[in-house]
Amino acid sequence: MKTTGPTIDLAEMRAATLVMFDVAAFYLPLYDRDWRHYFEIRAPLNIVEGLVYRAERALQPRTPEDGPPRDVWPTCAAQIRAVLAGQSLLCPRAESLLDGVGRYFELARRLRAHPAPDPADVDRLAALRPCDLRLQHLMTARLIDVAIEPALFDALAPLEVRLELKANLAEYAEDVAADRINTLRLLARADAATARSKMTALCDRYAAAARDARHLAPPAVRARLDAFAERHESHYPSVPVPEPIEEPLRHPTGVPPR
């Protein structure tokens, strides 16, 4: 059988499922839809997120079979654009979010190899991290044929960063063990003594920004933001900022010294 579009493997499909859960559990209810509607729109969502994960797995190999770290995002981005264009989903906002994903991978690649990351770069990385999720939100709205509300989309932005930071805290030990990018891990590499306080300040800053965005949003949007945050907390309870785990010093190439 002839293949007419991009393909993703089983590992990429499984990884994409984590984000697909977010679509079904948190984003569809923003538009008074439930999980049953997910099955009507899942194919392009899964392919796009699978391609994002392909680039992430190439940047952060998980098995010897994955080979050395490499940048495959340009190829993945071109395939994502083809999928979006084929579904009439390619638009300036989608292009901007794809650009954000690319900037995330480029910055992550540099920070991953740096022995002492700049905390300002770590902050920028955190701000870029939800770009793929925002692209999923955009696709979801258009696939269910509802208009994106700028007030809702924009008010979600600081909350989405805050929720990604919350996930970093919950997954910190796992990310250290698997040698994966994690905000607290990067801050600890920069300065273990101040990592917890800087992580706390970063979380607090985005929590405050989310509260400010909620306050400025129309009442109907506030209610949806509150429901979104409550659903997320019920599925992913917040955890305290953990103590940094001591790791070997890294050489500028990203390889620990012998």
Coordinates of C-alpha atoms in Angstrom, one line a residue:
M1 CA 0.0 0.0 0.0
K2 CA 1.3 3.4 -0.9
T3 CA 2.0 5.8 2.0
T4 CA 0.5 9.3 1.2
G5 CA 1.5 11.2 4.3
P6 CA 3.8 11.2 7.4
T7 CA 3.8 8.2 9.6
I8 CA 4.5 7.8 13.4
D9 CA 5.7 4.7 15.2
L10 CA 4.1 3.0 18.2
A11 CA 6.4 4.8 20.7
E12 CA 5.4 8.2 19.2
M13 CA 1.7 7.3 19.3
R14 CA 2.0 6.3 22.9
A15 CA 3.8 9.5 23.9
A16 CA 1.2 11.6 22.0
T17 CA -1.5 9.9 24.0
L18 CA -0.4 11.9 27.1
V19 CA -1.2 15.1 25.3
M20 CA -4.3 13.6 23.7
F21 CA -5.6 13.0 27.3
D22 CA -5.2 16.7 28.0
V23 CA -7.2 17.6 24.8
A24 CA -10.1 15.3 25.9
A25 CA -10.0 16.1 29.6
F26 CA -9.2 19.8 29.7
Y27 CA -9.6 21.5 26.3
L28 CA -12.7 20.0 24.8
P29 CA -14.8 20.9 27.9
L30 CA -13.8 24.6 27.3
Y31 CA -16.2 24.3 24.4
D32 CA -18.9 22.2 26.1
R33 CA -17.7 19.0 24.4
D34 CA -16.7 15.9 26.2
W35 CA -14.3 13.0 25.6
R36 CA -16.6 11.4 23.0
H37 CA -15.9 14.2 20.6
Y38 CA -12.2 13.4 20.8
F39 CA -12.6 10.3 18.7
E40 CA -14.0 12.3 15.8
I41 CA -10.9 14.5 15.6
R42 CA -8.1 12.4 17.0
A43 CA -6.2 11.4 13.8
P44 CA -4.6 14.8 12.9
L45 CA -4.0 15.6 16.5
N46 CA -2.2 12.4 17.2
I47 CA 0.0 12.6 14.1
V48 CA 1.0 16.2 14.8
E49 CA 1.9 15.4 18.5
G50 CA 3.6 12.2 17.4
L51 CA 5.9 14.2 15.1
V52 CA 6.6 16.7 18.0
Y53 CA 7.6 13.7 20.2
R54 CA 9.8 12.4 17.4
A55 CA 11.9 15.6 17.5
E56 CA 12.0 15.4 21.3
R57 CA 13.1 11.8 21.3
A58 CA 15.9 12.6 18.8
L59 CA 17.0 15.5 21.1
Q60 CA 16.9 13.3 24.2
P61 CA 17.5 9.7 23.1
R62 CA 16.0 7.1 25.4
T63 CA 17.5 3.9 24.2
P64 CA 20.8 3.0 22.4
E65 CA 18.6 2.3 19.3
D66 CA 17.7 6.0 19.2
G67 CA 21.3 6.9 18.4
P68 CA 23.1 10.1 19.4
P69 CA 21.2 13.4 20.0
R70 CA 20.3 15.1 16.7
D71 CA 18.0 17.8 15.4
V72 CA 15.2 16.4 13.2
W73 CA 12.7 19.3 13.9
P74 CA 13.0 20.9 10.5
T75 CA 11.8 17.6 8.8
C76 CA 9.1 17.1 11.5
A77 CA 7.9 20.7 11.1
A78 CA 7.6 20.4 7.4
Q79 CA 5.5 17.2 7.8
I80 CA 3.3 18.9 10.4
R81 CA 2.7 21.8 8.0
A82 CA 1.7 19.3 5.4
V83 CA -0.8 17.7 7.8
L84 CA -2.2 21.1 8.8
A85 CA -2.5 22.2 5.2
G86 CA -4.2 19.0 4.2
Q87 CA -6.8 19.5 7.0
S88 CA -7.2 23.3 6.2
L89 CA -5.7 24.1 9.6
L90 CA -2.6 26.0 8.5
C91 CA -2.9 29.7 9.5
P92 CA -0.7 32.5 10.9
R93 CA -1.4 31.4 14.5
A94 CA -0.5 27.8 13.8
E95 CA 2.7 29.0 12.0
S96 CA 3.6 31.1 15.0
L97 CA 3.1 28.2 17.4
L98 CA 5.2 25.9 15.2
D99 CA 7.9 28.5 15.3
G100 CA 7.6 28.5 19.1
V101 CA 8.1 24.7 19.2
G102 CA 11.2 25.1 17.0
R103 CA 12.6 27.7 19.3
Y104 CA 11.9 25.5 22.2
F105 CA 13.9 22.6 20.7
E106 CA 16.8 24.9 19.7
L107 CA 17.0 26.4 23.2
A108 CA 16.6 22.9 24.8
R109 CA 19.4 21.6 22.7
R110 CA 21.7 24.3 23.9
L111 CA 20.7 24.1 27.5
R112 CA 21.0 20.4 27.6
A113 CA 24.6 20.6 26.5
H114 CA 25.6 23.5 28.8
P115 CA 27.3 22.7 32.1
A116 CA 25.9 25.8 33.8
P117 CA 22.7 27.1 32.1
D118 CA 21.7 30.7 32.4
P119 CA 18.5 31.0 34.5
A120 CA 17.2 33.6 32.1
D121 CA 17.4 31.0 29.3
V122 CA 15.7 28.4 31.6
D123 CA 12.9 30.9 32.1
R124 CA 12.6 31.4 28.3
L125 CA 12.5 27.6 27.8
A126 CA 9.6 27.3 30.3
A127 CA 7.6 30.0 28.5
L128 CA 8.0 28.1 25.2
R129 CA 7.3 24.6 26.5
P130 CA 3.4 24.7 26.1
C131 CA 3.6 25.7 22.4
D132 CA 2.7 22.2 21.2
L133 CA -0.2 22.1 23.6
R134 CA -1.5 25.5 22.3
L135 CA -1.2 24.1 18.8
Q136 CA -3.4 21.2 19.8
H137 CA -5.9 23.6 21.3
L138 CA -6.0 25.6 18.1
M139 CA -6.4 22.5 16.0
T140 CA -9.1 21.1 18.4
A141 CA -11.2 24.3 18.2
R142 CA -11.1 24.4 14.4
L143 CA -11.7 20.6 14.0
I144 CA -14.9 20.9 16.1
D145 CA -15.8 24.1 14.1
V146 CA -15.8 26.7 16.9
A147 CA -14.0 30.0 16.7
I148 CA -10.9 30.6 18.8
E149 CA -11.7 33.3 21.4
P150 CA -8.6 35.5 21.8
A151 CA -9.6 36.3 25.3
L152 CA -9.7 32.6 26.3
F153 CA -6.6 31.6 24.3
D154 CA -4.5 34.4 25.7
A155 CA -5.7 34.1 29.3
L156 CA -4.8 30.4 29.2
A157 CA -1.1 31.1 28.3
P158 CA 0.3 31.8 31.8
L159 CA -1.8 29.0 33.3
E160 CA -0.4 26.6 30.7
V161 CA 3.2 27.5 31.6
R162 CA 2.3 27.1 35.3
L163 CA 0.9 23.6 34.7
E164 CA 4.0 22.6 32.7
L165 CA 6.1 23.7 35.7
K166 CA 3.9 21.7 38.0
A167 CA 4.5 18.6 35.8
N168 CA 8.2 19.3 36.0
L169 CA 8.1 19.1 39.8
A170 CA 6.0 15.9 39.8
E171 CA 8.3 14.2 37.2
Y172 CA 11.6 15.7 38.5
A173 CA 13.2 12.4 39.8
E174 CA 12.0 10.5 36.8
D175 CA 13.5 13.1 34.4
V176 CA 16.8 13.1 36.3
A177 CA 17.0 9.3 36.1
A178 CA 16.1 9.3 32.3
D179 CA 18.4 12.3 31.6
R180 CA 15.5 14.5 30.3
I181 CA 15.1 18.2 30.2
N182 CA 13.4 19.5 33.3
T183 CA 13.2 23.1 34.6
L184 CA 14.3 22.4 38.1
R185 CA 17.1 20.1 36.9
L186 CA 18.4 23.0 34.7
L187 CA 18.2 25.4 37.6
A188 CA 20.0 22.9 39.9
R189 CA 22.8 22.6 37.3
A190 CA 23.2 26.4 37.2
D191 CA 23.3 26.6 41.1
A192 CA 22.0 23.8 43.3
A193 CA 22.0 26.0 46.4
T194 CA 19.4 28.4 44.9
A195 CA 17.5 26.0 42.6
R196 CA 14.5 25.5 44.9
S197 CA 14.1 29.2 45.6
K198 CA 14.3 30.1 41.9
M199 CA 11.9 27.3 40.9
T200 CA 9.5 28.5 43.6
A201 CA 9.8 32.1 42.4
L202 CA 9.2 31.0 38.8
C203 CA 6.1 29.0 39.7
D204 CA 4.8 31.9 41.8
R205 CA 5.4 34.4 39.0
Y206 CA 3.3 32.4 36.5
A207 CA 0.7 31.7 39.1
A208 CA 0.4 35.5 39.7
A209 CA 0.3 36.1 35.9
A210 CA -2.5 33.5 35.6
R211 CA -4.5 35.2 38.3
D212 CA -4.0 38.6 36.6
A213 CA -5.1 37.1 33.2
R214 CA -8.1 35.6 34.9
H215 CA -9.0 39.0 36.5
L216 CA -8.8 40.8 33.2
A217 CA -10.8 38.2 31.3
P218 CA -14.6 38.5 30.7
P219 CA -16.7 36.7 33.4
A220 CA -17.6 33.8 31.1
V221 CA -14.0 33.2 30.3
R222 CA -13.1 33.3 34.0
A223 CA -15.6 30.5 34.7
R224 CA -14.0 28.3 32.0
L225 CA -10.5 29.0 33.3
D226 CA -11.5 28.1 36.8
A227 CA -13.1 24.8 35.6
F228 CA -10.0 24.1 33.5
A229 CA -7.7 24.6 36.5
E230 CA -9.9 22.5 38.8
R231 CA -10.0 19.6 36.4
H232 CA -6.3 19.7 35.9
E233 CA -5.6 19.8 39.7
S234 CA -8.0 16.8 40.2
H235 CA -6.0 14.7 37.7
Y236 CA -2.6 16.1 38.5
P237 CA -2.3 17.2 42.1
S238 CA 0.3 19.8 42.9
V239 CA 3.5 18.7 44.7
P240 CA 6.1 20.7 46.7
V241 CA 9.4 21.8 45.1
P242 CA 11.7 18.8 45.8
E243 CA 15.3 19.0 46.9
P244 CA 17.7 19.0 44.0
I245 CA 19.3 15.6 43.2
E246 CA 23.1 15.7 43.0
E247 CA 24.3 14.9 39.5
P248 CA 27.8 14.6 38.0
L249 CA 29.2 17.8 36.5
R250 CA 28.7 18.0 32.8
H251 CA 31.3 18.8 30.2
P252 CA 30.3 21.5 27.6
T253 CA 29.7 18.7 25.1
G254 CA 27.0 17.4 27.4
V255 CA 29.1 14.3 28.4
P256 CA 29.9 14.0 32.1
P257 CA 33.7 14.2 32.7
R258 CA 35.4 10.9 33.6

